[in-house]
Every structure is written in C-alpha cells, then in structure tokens.
Amino acid sequence: MSLRLSSLRRFAADPLLPSAPLRGEDQREHPVVELLRRRREHGSRPGAREDGRRVALVIEGGGMRGIVSAGMAAALEQLGFTDAFDEVHGASAGAFNAAFLLAGQASYLTGLYQHGFGNPAFVSLRRVLRGESLFNMDYVVNEVWRTQRPLRTDRILGSAIALHCTATDVDTAQIVDLADLRDDAEIRAAMLASARLPWLAGGPVSFRGHRLFDATLAESIPVHVSRRTATDLLVLQTRPHGIAHTPLSSGVASLTDRYLMRFNPALVELRLSRSARYDALTAELARAARDPDARPRVAVIRPPAGAPLIGQMENRAAAMAAAAGHGFRAAWMALEGADPEVVSVPRAFH
C-alpha cells in the first residue's frame, strides 16, 4: 500500500490547544464567586436557600459567537455550579445556552455549534434565492432539537431555577422578558423569539400576543430584569475586555433597516444605537464588578485578552472549537483558579 504525501495536508493543529499562553482571571475571591462556591460546597438547592441571596446567571449570545458563552456554561455544568443559581437569563444564542444548561445539556450543545447546531440545513443560500430566510432556526429548534439532538425541555420545566429568555417587542421597540414558561411549546417559542434575527432568520415570532425579534436589538446582555430580581449576578460575556461592539456591514445594515422600517421605524433607531449602547453597558458592568458596594453585586467572566474573536456568522469548525475552548477555560479559571486541559473526545448523552 502506497502512502500519498498529499494526504498529510489533511492533518490540522489541535484547535483546543491555545496558540499562545492566554490565562483568564482567577475570581475566587470575588464575593459573587465566593457565594457560588459556598453554595456548591454546602449542597444548597434552588428553592431551599438559607443564605438570603438570589443569584442570577446572565448569558450573552451573539449568533454563532454564542459558542463562547456556551463553553462557559459547559464549565459551570461540569464543575457542579448549575444548582447554585436561582434564575438564568439568556439573550439570542445565550437563550439557547441557558435552556440547555437547565436541561443538564450545556456540554452537549457546545458540541453542536460547530456543526450548524447539529444540522447543516440550518443555513442555506438556496432558501434565499426562493425568497426565504438565510437561517432556518425553526428547523433547528423544532426538528433537530426535538428528534435528532433532543433538548430535554421536561428537565427545564421540572427545575426550580427560573428560565428567562429575552426578546425585542416589534411594536414597542422595548426589551421583553419571556418567563414562567409553561410547556415545551412555550420554551421553544421563547428561544426562537430571542434569536429571531430580522429578515436573516425570518419574520417576527408571535408569543403571548407580542410580535418579537432578536433580543440583541434592544439588549445584548440581558441584565434589565435580573438587576431588579437578583442580589448577585454572574455575567458571561463573549468578547474579551476592551473589544468594542462591531456594527453590521453597510450592506447587511441597509437591508436590515429597510426590513425593520416595514414594522416600526423605532426598531431602526435601536439598530443604529446598538453598538454604542453595548459598549456603554459592558463598561458599566466592568465598573460594577470592581465595586464591592455595587447593588446588585456583579461578577463578569470574559475570554482572556488576546483570545481570537469570532463573528456572528462563523462556520469554520476549528475556529468554533477554539472559541468554545477559550470560553470554557475562562470560566474554569474564574471559578476554580486553575487552567484546565481541554480535549475533545466522543461522549455519550442519554
């Protein structure tokens, strides 16, 4: 049997091995992390707390960049912190990460991002040529995550931890909190609404009398409700500290604005101000994380400085795997003070 040297080009570097020594921040002395670790150590359960605190997990999304916070959620799951939270808030892809975490499937979802959430039918230029949306999130949520790679919504419904998915109301241009989800259909509808990118993923999602678009139009990091309901926030962000929000390209922005104008001109104003509002919010959260007197108390986990930033529409498997690894390592370091060795292995879920 002959060996063709050209076949050696198919080998690739390990995407989960950092190309440079990037270390996240050890936050074990932060009061929010101390509380989480104490709850884990004492076996504290949601709905039966004795510390008088209410802790919210806040998860940023951002399209396929949500794989970063998915990796962070997987670290929380593997370290046994899920039951240390009282409520979980997710925006856009962050809502997916929140739902899978409460289902005990955060690591499961992290492995699906790089494969189009489990099926390449998620995106199709042929649909665009037929006048349909580029992204078919309905197919992923209601087919892939129901029959092929099922999301255990029964576990979410049985959890004492409250799931909050956020979205943007088409008619009021305000952020909407989708909570008290009563059944499988409502969980899936809330997830779809939270991630309904205007025109790229289709028209508004109807939910309890509202027409809804993607959460990130109004608020990319879903803190608007958790600031009122919780005493402590752990925020999972997808960009390293100091990395500004990247506006849409001029072509996509123009098409998006024309589409939004058909529904409500105020949505266009939201789109135009999104980058400035995002940067102001991340700076505000960073200040709160350093302030011992902040109310609510805030801890923020981000990828380390120098970590490569992926876009909302990233589809390269190696780049996605690396981004998940950076998120996973950042959360592990923040909560455990150790830099884990991240590997990819076959893993069964049942």
mmCIF file of C-alpha atoms in Angstrom:
data_model
loop_
_atom_site.group_PDB
_atom_site.id
_atom_site.type_symbol
_atom_site.label_atom_id
_atom_site.label_comp_id
_atom_site.label_asym_id
_atom_site.label_seq_id
_atom_site.Cartn_x
_atom_site.Cartn_y
_atom_site.Cartn_z
ATOM 1 C CA MET A 1 0.000 0.000 0.000
ATOM 2 C CA SER A 2 1.484 3.317 -1.047
ATOM 3 C CA LEU A 3 1.360 6.472 1.079
ATOM 4 C CA ARG A 4 0.407 9.655 -0.734
ATOM 5 C CA LEU A 5 2.207 12.633 0.798
ATOM 6 C CA SER A 6 -0.658 14.897 -0.232
ATOM 7 C CA SER A 7 -2.884 13.161 2.303
ATOM 8 C CA LEU A 8 -0.719 14.537 5.128
ATOM 9 C CA ARG A 9 -2.054 18.006 4.409
ATOM 10 C CA ARG A 10 -5.361 16.951 5.872
ATOM 11 C CA PHE A 11 -3.974 16.906 9.393
ATOM 12 C CA ALA A 12 -4.598 20.066 11.411
ATOM 13 C CA ALA A 13 -3.393 21.594 14.655
ATOM 14 C CA ASP A 14 -5.377 20.911 17.816
ATOM 15 C CA PRO A 15 -7.930 23.799 17.949
ATOM 16 C CA LEU A 16 -8.402 23.335 21.713
ATOM 17 C CA LEU A 17 -4.729 23.916 22.471
ATOM 18 C CA PRO A 18 -4.111 27.673 22.850
ATOM 19 C CA SER A 19 -1.663 29.045 20.300
ATOM 20 C CA ALA A 20 -0.381 31.484 22.935
ATOM 21 C CA PRO A 21 -0.315 31.383 26.753
ATOM 22 C CA LEU A 22 -3.692 33.002 27.475
ATOM 23 C CA ARG A 23 -4.775 32.995 31.105
ATOM 24 C CA GLY A 24 -8.154 34.004 32.371
ATOM 25 C CA GLU A 25 -8.733 35.780 35.664
ATOM 26 C CA ASP A 26 -8.898 33.906 38.969
ATOM 27 C CA GLN A 27 -12.023 35.349 40.618
ATOM 28 C CA ARG A 28 -12.403 33.024 43.602
ATOM 29 C CA GLU A 29 -12.143 35.981 45.994
ATOM 30 C CA HIS A 30 -14.943 37.904 44.272
ATOM 31 C CA PRO A 31 -17.999 37.895 46.575
ATOM 32 C CA VAL A 32 -20.314 36.519 43.875
ATOM 33 C CA VAL A 33 -17.950 33.629 43.107
ATOM 34 C CA GLU A 34 -17.395 33.041 46.830
ATOM 35 C CA LEU A 35 -21.166 32.719 47.250
ATOM 36 C CA LEU A 36 -21.454 30.269 44.362
ATOM 37 C CA ARG A 37 -18.614 28.147 45.680
ATOM 38 C CA ARG A 38 -20.113 28.155 49.177
ATOM 39 C CA ARG A 39 -23.481 27.053 47.827
ATOM 40 C CA ARG A 40 -21.850 24.230 45.867
ATOM 41 C CA GLU A 41 -19.827 23.119 48.882
ATOM 42 C CA HIS A 42 -22.881 23.056 51.164
ATOM 43 C CA GLY A 43 -25.159 21.392 48.611
ATOM 44 C CA SER A 44 -27.539 24.373 48.544
ATOM 45 C CA ARG A 45 -30.555 23.727 46.321
ATOM 46 C CA PRO A 46 -32.711 26.193 44.371
ATOM 47 C CA GLY A 47 -35.954 26.872 46.168
ATOM 48 C CA ALA A 48 -34.460 25.921 49.546
ATOM 49 C CA ARG A 49 -31.776 28.548 50.200
ATOM 50 C CA GLU A 50 -30.627 29.605 53.649
ATOM 51 C CA ASP A 51 -28.262 32.460 52.723
ATOM 52 C CA GLY A 52 -30.890 35.101 51.876
ATOM 53 C CA ARG A 53 -29.344 35.786 48.460
ATOM 54 C CA ARG A 54 -30.752 35.375 44.951
ATOM 55 C CA VAL A 55 -28.170 34.704 42.227
ATOM 56 C CA ALA A 56 -28.835 35.178 38.522
ATOM 57 C CA LEU A 57 -26.724 33.808 35.680
ATOM 58 C CA VAL A 58 -26.769 36.221 32.721
ATOM 59 C CA ILE A 59 -25.675 34.820 29.336
ATOM 60 C CA GLU A 60 -24.754 36.888 26.289
ATOM 61 C CA GLY A 61 -25.292 35.381 22.847
ATOM 62 C CA GLY A 62 -24.404 36.937 19.511
ATOM 63 C CA GLY A 63 -25.189 34.400 16.785
ATOM 64 C CA MET A 64 -22.522 31.760 16.381
ATOM 65 C CA ARG A 65 -20.293 33.726 18.773
ATOM 66 C CA GLY A 66 -22.615 32.305 21.416
ATOM 67 C CA ILE A 67 -20.339 29.267 21.384
ATOM 68 C CA VAL A 68 -18.027 31.261 23.690
ATOM 69 C CA SER A 69 -20.672 31.576 26.419
ATOM 70 C CA ALA A 70 -21.761 28.002 25.622
ATOM 71 C CA GLY A 71 -18.254 26.881 26.568
ATOM 72 C CA MET A 72 -18.524 28.895 29.776
ATOM 73 C CA ALA A 73 -21.882 27.291 30.580
ATOM 74 C CA ALA A 74 -20.351 23.871 29.957
ATOM 75 C CA ALA A 75 -17.657 24.656 32.527
ATOM 76 C CA LEU A 76 -20.320 25.684 35.068
ATOM 77 C CA GLU A 77 -22.126 22.423 34.395
ATOM 78 C CA GLN A 78 -19.034 20.219 34.672
ATOM 79 C CA LEU A 79 -17.913 21.974 37.861
ATOM 80 C CA GLY A 80 -21.296 21.378 39.503
ATOM 81 C CA PHE A 81 -22.448 25.008 39.755
ATOM 82 C CA THR A 82 -25.817 24.770 37.989
ATOM 83 C CA ASP A 83 -27.833 24.355 41.194
ATOM 84 C CA ALA A 84 -26.074 27.357 42.739
ATOM 85 C CA PHE A 85 -28.220 29.699 40.605
ATOM 86 C CA ASP A 86 -31.799 30.809 41.248
ATOM 87 C CA GLU A 87 -32.547 32.178 37.778
ATOM 88 C CA VAL A 88 -30.886 32.098 34.360
ATOM 89 C CA HIS A 89 -31.292 34.838 31.730
ATOM 90 C CA GLY A 90 -30.282 34.416 28.090
ATOM 91 C CA ALA A 91 -30.346 36.696 25.043
ATOM 92 C CA SER A 92 -30.359 35.352 21.485
ATOM 93 C CA ALA A 93 -27.966 32.367 21.336
ATOM 94 C CA GLY A 94 -27.479 32.945 25.059
ATOM 95 C CA ALA A 95 -31.093 31.812 25.498
ATOM 96 C CA PHE A 96 -30.154 28.504 23.852
ATOM 97 C CA ASN A 97 -27.205 28.149 26.215
ATOM 98 C CA ALA A 98 -29.442 28.930 29.196
ATOM 99 C CA ALA A 99 -32.040 26.342 28.207
ATOM 100 C CA PHE A 100 -29.507 23.587 27.593
ATOM 101 C CA LEU A 101 -27.765 24.360 30.894
ATOM 102 C CA LEU A 102 -31.014 23.943 32.839
ATOM 103 C CA ALA A 103 -31.650 20.725 30.917
ATOM 104 C CA GLY A 104 -28.257 19.402 32.045
ATOM 105 C CA GLN A 105 -27.033 19.531 28.442
ATOM 106 C CA ALA A 106 -24.691 22.525 28.264
ATOM 107 C CA SER A 107 -21.716 20.440 27.137
ATOM 108 C CA TYR A 108 -23.985 18.705 24.632
ATOM 109 C CA LEU A 109 -24.963 21.990 22.957
ATOM 110 C CA THR A 110 -21.373 23.245 22.888
ATOM 111 C CA GLY A 111 -20.508 20.299 20.639
ATOM 112 C CA LEU A 112 -23.349 21.139 18.236
ATOM 113 C CA TYR A 113 -22.496 24.771 17.434
ATOM 114 C CA GLN A 114 -19.672 23.944 15.054
ATOM 115 C CA HIS A 115 -21.994 21.696 13.050
ATOM 116 C CA GLY A 116 -24.704 24.288 12.439
ATOM 117 C CA PHE A 117 -26.348 23.480 15.779
ATOM 118 C CA GLY A 118 -26.428 19.861 14.712
ATOM 119 C CA ASN A 119 -27.504 20.058 11.066
ATOM 120 C CA PRO A 120 -26.107 21.981 8.048
ATOM 121 C CA ALA A 121 -29.699 22.654 6.890
ATOM 122 C CA PHE A 122 -29.564 25.490 9.436
ATOM 123 C CA VAL A 123 -28.242 27.831 6.726
ATOM 124 C CA SER A 124 -28.976 27.696 3.009
ATOM 125 C CA LEU A 125 -28.401 30.157 0.166
ATOM 126 C CA ARG A 126 -30.953 28.223 -1.864
ATOM 127 C CA ARG A 127 -33.665 29.368 0.520
ATOM 128 C CA VAL A 128 -32.591 32.975 -0.037
ATOM 129 C CA LEU A 129 -32.969 32.518 -3.789
ATOM 130 C CA ARG A 130 -36.507 31.285 -3.117
ATOM 131 C CA GLY A 131 -37.237 34.440 -1.135
ATOM 132 C CA GLU A 132 -36.941 32.738 2.265
ATOM 133 C CA SER A 133 -34.644 33.450 5.229
ATOM 134 C CA LEU A 134 -30.949 32.572 5.234
ATOM 135 C CA PHE A 135 -31.079 30.890 8.657
ATOM 136 C CA ASN A 136 -33.703 28.268 9.416
ATOM 137 C CA MET A 137 -33.719 28.392 13.192
ATOM 138 C CA ASP A 138 -37.248 26.958 13.280
ATOM 139 C CA TYR A 139 -35.917 23.736 11.781
ATOM 140 C CA VAL A 140 -33.128 23.523 14.357
ATOM 141 C CA VAL A 141 -35.338 24.229 17.394
ATOM 142 C CA ASN A 142 -38.400 22.240 16.377
ATOM 143 C CA GLU A 143 -36.810 19.389 14.414
ATOM 144 C CA VAL A 144 -33.110 18.921 15.225
ATOM 145 C CA TRP A 145 -33.549 19.737 18.926
ATOM 146 C CA ARG A 146 -36.706 17.658 19.144
ATOM 147 C CA THR A 147 -35.899 14.421 17.277
ATOM 148 C CA GLN A 148 -32.237 14.351 16.179
ATOM 149 C CA ARG A 149 -30.424 16.048 19.093
ATOM 150 C CA PRO A 150 -33.276 16.445 21.580
ATOM 151 C CA LEU A 151 -33.376 19.239 24.147
ATOM 152 C CA ARG A 152 -34.833 17.855 27.388
ATOM 153 C CA THR A 153 -37.460 20.519 27.988
ATOM 154 C CA ASP A 154 -39.030 18.273 30.635
ATOM 155 C CA ARG A 155 -35.978 18.900 32.811
ATOM 156 C CA ILE A 156 -36.323 22.659 32.338
ATOM 157 C CA LEU A 157 -39.981 22.512 33.342
ATOM 158 C CA GLY A 158 -39.094 20.419 36.383
ATOM 159 C CA SER A 159 -36.282 22.714 37.516
ATOM 160 C CA ALA A 160 -36.685 25.123 40.439
ATOM 161 C CA ILE A 161 -34.366 27.531 38.570
ATOM 162 C CA ALA A 162 -36.297 30.123 36.553
ATOM 163 C CA LEU A 163 -35.507 30.374 32.823
ATOM 164 C CA HIS A 164 -35.774 33.850 31.282
ATOM 165 C CA CYS A 165 -35.401 34.381 27.521
ATOM 166 C CA THR A 166 -35.332 37.984 26.321
ATOM 167 C CA ALA A 167 -36.554 39.418 23.014
ATOM 168 C CA THR A 168 -37.356 42.754 21.378
ATOM 169 C CA ASP A 169 -41.019 43.744 21.039
ATOM 170 C CA VAL A 170 -41.673 44.770 17.440
ATOM 171 C CA ASP A 171 -44.442 47.237 18.246
ATOM 172 C CA THR A 172 -42.946 48.964 21.306
ATOM 173 C CA ALA A 173 -39.225 48.543 20.480
ATOM 174 C CA GLN A 174 -38.704 47.516 24.117
ATOM 175 C CA ILE A 175 -36.923 44.551 25.671
ATOM 176 C CA VAL A 176 -39.364 41.823 26.750
ATOM 177 C CA ASP A 177 -38.770 39.181 29.415
ATOM 178 C CA LEU A 178 -40.171 35.767 28.428
ATOM 179 C CA ALA A 179 -40.535 33.816 31.662
ATOM 180 C CA ASP A 180 -42.907 31.485 33.530
ATOM 181 C CA LEU A 181 -42.727 29.163 30.530
ATOM 182 C CA ARG A 182 -45.472 26.578 30.921
ATOM 183 C CA ASP A 183 -44.691 23.799 28.451
ATOM 184 C CA ASP A 184 -42.413 22.503 25.690
ATOM 185 C CA ALA A 185 -44.060 24.687 23.045
ATOM 186 C CA GLU A 186 -43.561 27.883 25.066
ATOM 187 C CA ILE A 187 -39.908 27.095 25.782
ATOM 188 C CA ARG A 188 -39.214 26.565 22.085
ATOM 189 C CA ALA A 189 -41.189 29.656 21.041
ATOM 190 C CA ALA A 190 -39.320 31.792 23.587
ATOM 191 C CA MET A 191 -35.975 30.526 22.308
ATOM 192 C CA LEU A 192 -36.976 31.240 18.703
ATOM 193 C CA ALA A 193 -38.173 34.737 19.554
ATOM 194 C CA SER A 194 -34.962 35.553 21.418
ATOM 195 C CA ALA A 195 -32.851 34.650 18.387
ATOM 196 C CA ARG A 196 -35.055 35.856 15.523
ATOM 197 C CA LEU A 197 -32.596 37.989 13.552
ATOM 198 C CA PRO A 198 -34.714 40.332 11.394
ATOM 199 C CA TRP A 199 -35.003 39.055 7.785
ATOM 200 C CA LEU A 200 -31.862 36.898 8.143
ATOM 201 C CA ALA A 201 -33.839 34.379 10.225
ATOM 202 C CA GLY A 202 -37.379 35.286 9.156
ATOM 203 C CA GLY A 203 -40.294 37.371 10.340
ATOM 204 C CA PRO A 204 -41.379 38.136 13.892
ATOM 205 C CA VAL A 205 -42.242 35.310 16.287
ATOM 206 C CA SER A 206 -45.661 35.515 17.935
ATOM 207 C CA PHE A 207 -45.645 34.873 21.669
ATOM 208 C CA ARG A 208 -48.456 35.676 24.120
ATOM 209 C CA GLY A 209 -49.840 38.431 21.938
ATOM 210 C CA HIS A 210 -46.473 40.022 21.147
ATOM 211 C CA ARG A 211 -44.553 40.122 17.879
ATOM 212 C CA LEU A 212 -40.897 39.586 18.714
ATOM 213 C CA PHE A 213 -37.463 39.917 17.135
ATOM 214 C CA ASP A 214 -33.953 39.054 18.331
ATOM 215 C CA ALA A 215 -33.086 40.245 21.837
ATOM 216 C CA THR A 216 -29.857 41.949 20.790
ATOM 217 C CA LEU A 217 -31.713 44.759 19.021
ATOM 218 C CA ALA A 218 -32.735 46.080 22.445
ATOM 219 C CA GLU A 219 -30.189 44.492 24.809
ATOM 220 C CA SER A 220 -27.370 42.067 24.019
ATOM 221 C CA ILE A 221 -26.560 41.262 27.652
ATOM 222 C CA PRO A 222 -29.864 40.512 29.430
ATOM 223 C CA VAL A 223 -29.487 42.386 32.718
ATOM 224 C CA HIS A 224 -32.639 44.530 32.626
ATOM 225 C CA VAL A 225 -34.742 42.083 34.688
ATOM 226 C CA SER A 226 -32.014 40.363 36.696
ATOM 227 C CA ARG A 227 -30.883 43.686 38.149
ATOM 228 C CA ARG A 228 -34.318 44.000 39.777
ATOM 229 C CA THR A 229 -34.876 40.392 40.812
ATOM 230 C CA ALA A 230 -31.426 39.230 41.973
ATOM 231 C CA THR A 231 -28.959 40.258 44.658
ATOM 232 C CA ASP A 232 -25.977 38.840 42.733
ATOM 233 C CA LEU A 233 -25.207 38.472 39.018
ATOM 234 C CA LEU A 234 -22.694 36.274 37.225
ATOM 235 C CA VAL A 235 -22.440 37.613 33.669
ATOM 236 C CA LEU A 236 -20.994 35.534 30.818
ATOM 237 C CA GLN A 237 -19.718 37.774 28.006
ATOM 238 C CA THR A 238 -18.469 36.641 24.603
ATOM 239 C CA ARG A 239 -15.904 39.366 23.875
ATOM 240 C CA PRO A 240 -12.623 39.966 25.724
ATOM 241 C CA HIS A 241 -12.420 43.113 27.854
ATOM 242 C CA GLY A 242 -11.842 46.227 25.751
ATOM 243 C CA ILE A 243 -13.179 44.776 22.483
ATOM 244 C CA ALA A 244 -15.851 47.109 21.142
ATOM 245 C CA HIS A 245 -19.090 46.015 19.526
ATOM 246 C CA THR A 246 -18.756 45.575 15.770
ATOM 247 C CA PRO A 247 -21.566 47.185 13.740
ATOM 248 C CA LEU A 248 -23.172 45.348 10.830
ATOM 249 C CA SER A 249 -21.533 45.720 7.441
ATOM 250 C CA SER A 250 -23.045 48.536 5.380
ATOM 251 C CA GLY A 251 -24.818 46.137 3.016
ATOM 252 C CA VAL A 252 -26.399 43.986 5.725
ATOM 253 C CA ALA A 253 -27.229 47.093 7.769
ATOM 254 C CA SER A 254 -29.042 48.675 4.828
ATOM 255 C CA LEU A 255 -31.089 45.556 4.124
ATOM 256 C CA THR A 256 -31.877 45.126 7.822
ATOM 257 C CA ASP A 257 -33.022 48.739 8.205
ATOM 258 C CA ARG A 258 -35.276 48.525 5.150
ATOM 259 C CA TYR A 259 -36.822 45.382 6.600
ATOM 260 C CA LEU A 260 -37.281 46.838 10.091
ATOM 261 C CA MET A 261 -38.848 50.017 8.684
ATOM 262 C CA ARG A 262 -41.768 47.928 7.454
ATOM 263 C CA PHE A 263 -42.623 47.057 11.054
ATOM 264 C CA ASN A 264 -41.596 50.016 13.200
ATOM 265 C CA PRO A 265 -39.141 52.888 12.478
ATOM 266 C CA ALA A 266 -38.141 52.818 16.168
ATOM 267 C CA LEU A 267 -36.511 49.428 15.524
ATOM 268 C CA VAL A 268 -34.149 51.109 13.059
ATOM 269 C CA GLU A 269 -33.126 53.568 15.775
ATOM 270 C CA LEU A 270 -32.417 50.615 18.063
ATOM 271 C CA ARG A 271 -30.259 49.028 15.406
ATOM 272 C CA LEU A 272 -28.327 52.244 14.807
ATOM 273 C CA SER A 273 -27.592 52.789 18.509
ATOM 274 C CA ARG A 274 -26.843 49.159 19.352
ATOM 275 C CA SER A 275 -23.029 49.364 19.275
ATOM 276 C CA ALA A 276 -22.881 52.479 21.487
ATOM 277 C CA ARG A 277 -25.359 51.001 23.978
ATOM 278 C CA TYR A 278 -23.484 47.695 24.095
ATOM 279 C CA ASP A 279 -20.133 49.364 24.771
ATOM 280 C CA ALA A 280 -21.676 51.539 27.486
ATOM 281 C CA LEU A 281 -23.258 48.504 29.162
ATOM 282 C CA THR A 282 -20.066 46.430 29.142
ATOM 283 C CA ALA A 283 -18.157 49.360 30.667
ATOM 284 C CA GLU A 284 -20.874 49.729 33.317
ATOM 285 C CA LEU A 285 -20.725 46.027 34.168
ATOM 286 C CA ALA A 286 -16.933 46.173 34.385
ATOM 287 C CA ARG A 287 -17.174 49.046 36.885
ATOM 288 C CA ALA A 288 -19.794 47.220 38.914
ATOM 289 C CA ALA A 289 -17.612 44.092 39.006
ATOM 290 C CA ARG A 290 -14.851 46.139 40.660
ATOM 291 C CA ASP A 291 -17.166 47.897 43.116
ATOM 292 C CA PRO A 292 -17.661 45.995 46.401
ATOM 293 C CA ASP A 293 -20.695 48.198 47.153
ATOM 294 C CA ALA A 294 -22.471 47.571 43.852
ATOM 295 C CA ARG A 295 -26.122 46.558 44.133
ATOM 296 C CA PRO A 296 -26.668 44.019 42.806
ATOM 297 C CA ARG A 297 -23.177 42.586 43.148
ATOM 298 C CA VAL A 298 -21.734 41.712 39.727
ATOM 299 C CA ALA A 299 -19.052 39.293 38.568
ATOM 300 C CA VAL A 300 -18.149 39.122 34.879
ATOM 301 C CA ILE A 301 -16.425 36.298 33.026
ATOM 302 C CA ARG A 302 -14.923 37.084 29.617
ATOM 303 C CA PRO A 303 -12.464 35.381 27.291
ATOM 304 C CA PRO A 304 -8.903 36.420 28.158
ATOM 305 C CA ALA A 305 -7.221 39.315 26.389
ATOM 306 C CA GLY A 306 -5.749 38.128 23.115
ATOM 307 C CA ALA A 307 -8.330 35.407 22.552
ATOM 308 C CA PRO A 308 -9.414 35.398 18.894
ATOM 309 C CA LEU A 309 -12.813 36.984 18.294
ATOM 310 C CA ILE A 310 -15.220 35.121 16.043
ATOM 311 C CA GLY A 311 -18.143 36.665 14.189
ATOM 312 C CA GLN A 312 -21.872 36.110 14.409
ATOM 313 C CA MET A 313 -21.837 34.026 11.240
ATOM 314 C CA GLU A 314 -18.671 31.992 11.833
ATOM 315 C CA ASN A 315 -18.840 28.486 10.344
ATOM 316 C CA ARG A 316 -15.253 27.163 10.481
ATOM 317 C CA ALA A 317 -15.247 24.120 12.736
ATOM 318 C CA ALA A 318 -11.709 24.709 14.065
ATOM 319 C CA ALA A 319 -12.421 28.373 14.884
ATOM 320 C CA MET A 320 -15.647 27.420 16.652
ATOM 321 C CA ALA A 321 -13.930 24.698 18.673
ATOM 322 C CA ALA A 322 -11.155 27.104 19.694
ATOM 323 C CA ALA A 323 -13.678 29.757 20.750
ATOM 324 C CA ALA A 324 -15.573 27.225 22.868
ATOM 325 C CA GLY A 325 -12.285 26.204 24.455
ATOM 326 C CA HIS A 326 -11.399 29.803 25.348
ATOM 327 C CA GLY A 327 -14.807 30.311 26.950
ATOM 328 C CA PHE A 328 -14.569 27.032 28.862
ATOM 329 C CA ARG A 329 -11.068 27.820 30.153
ATOM 330 C CA ALA A 330 -12.033 31.387 31.157
ATOM 331 C CA ALA A 331 -14.942 30.180 33.290
ATOM 332 C CA TRP A 332 -12.929 27.340 34.822
ATOM 333 C CA MET A 333 -10.108 29.699 35.781
ATOM 334 C CA ALA A 334 -12.537 32.267 37.210
ATOM 335 C CA LEU A 335 -14.315 29.722 39.394
ATOM 336 C CA GLU A 336 -11.567 27.233 40.252
ATOM 337 C CA GLY A 337 -8.335 29.203 39.912
ATOM 338 C CA ALA A 338 -6.892 26.554 37.597
ATOM 339 C CA ASP A 339 -6.298 26.383 33.862
ATOM 340 C CA PRO A 340 -7.826 23.102 32.643
ATOM 341 C CA GLU A 341 -6.568 20.965 29.812
ATOM 342 C CA VAL A 342 -9.391 20.940 27.282
ATOM 343 C CA VAL A 343 -9.767 17.971 24.956
ATOM 344 C CA SER A 344 -12.369 16.719 22.520
ATOM 345 C CA VAL A 345 -13.482 13.119 22.982
ATOM 346 C CA PRO A 346 -16.525 11.056 21.995
ATOM 347 C CA ARG A 347 -19.108 11.463 24.720
ATOM 348 C CA ALA A 348 -22.500 9.820 25.041
ATOM 349 C CA PHE A 349 -25.603 11.644 26.301
ATOM 350 C CA HIS A 350 -28.767 9.848 27.305
#
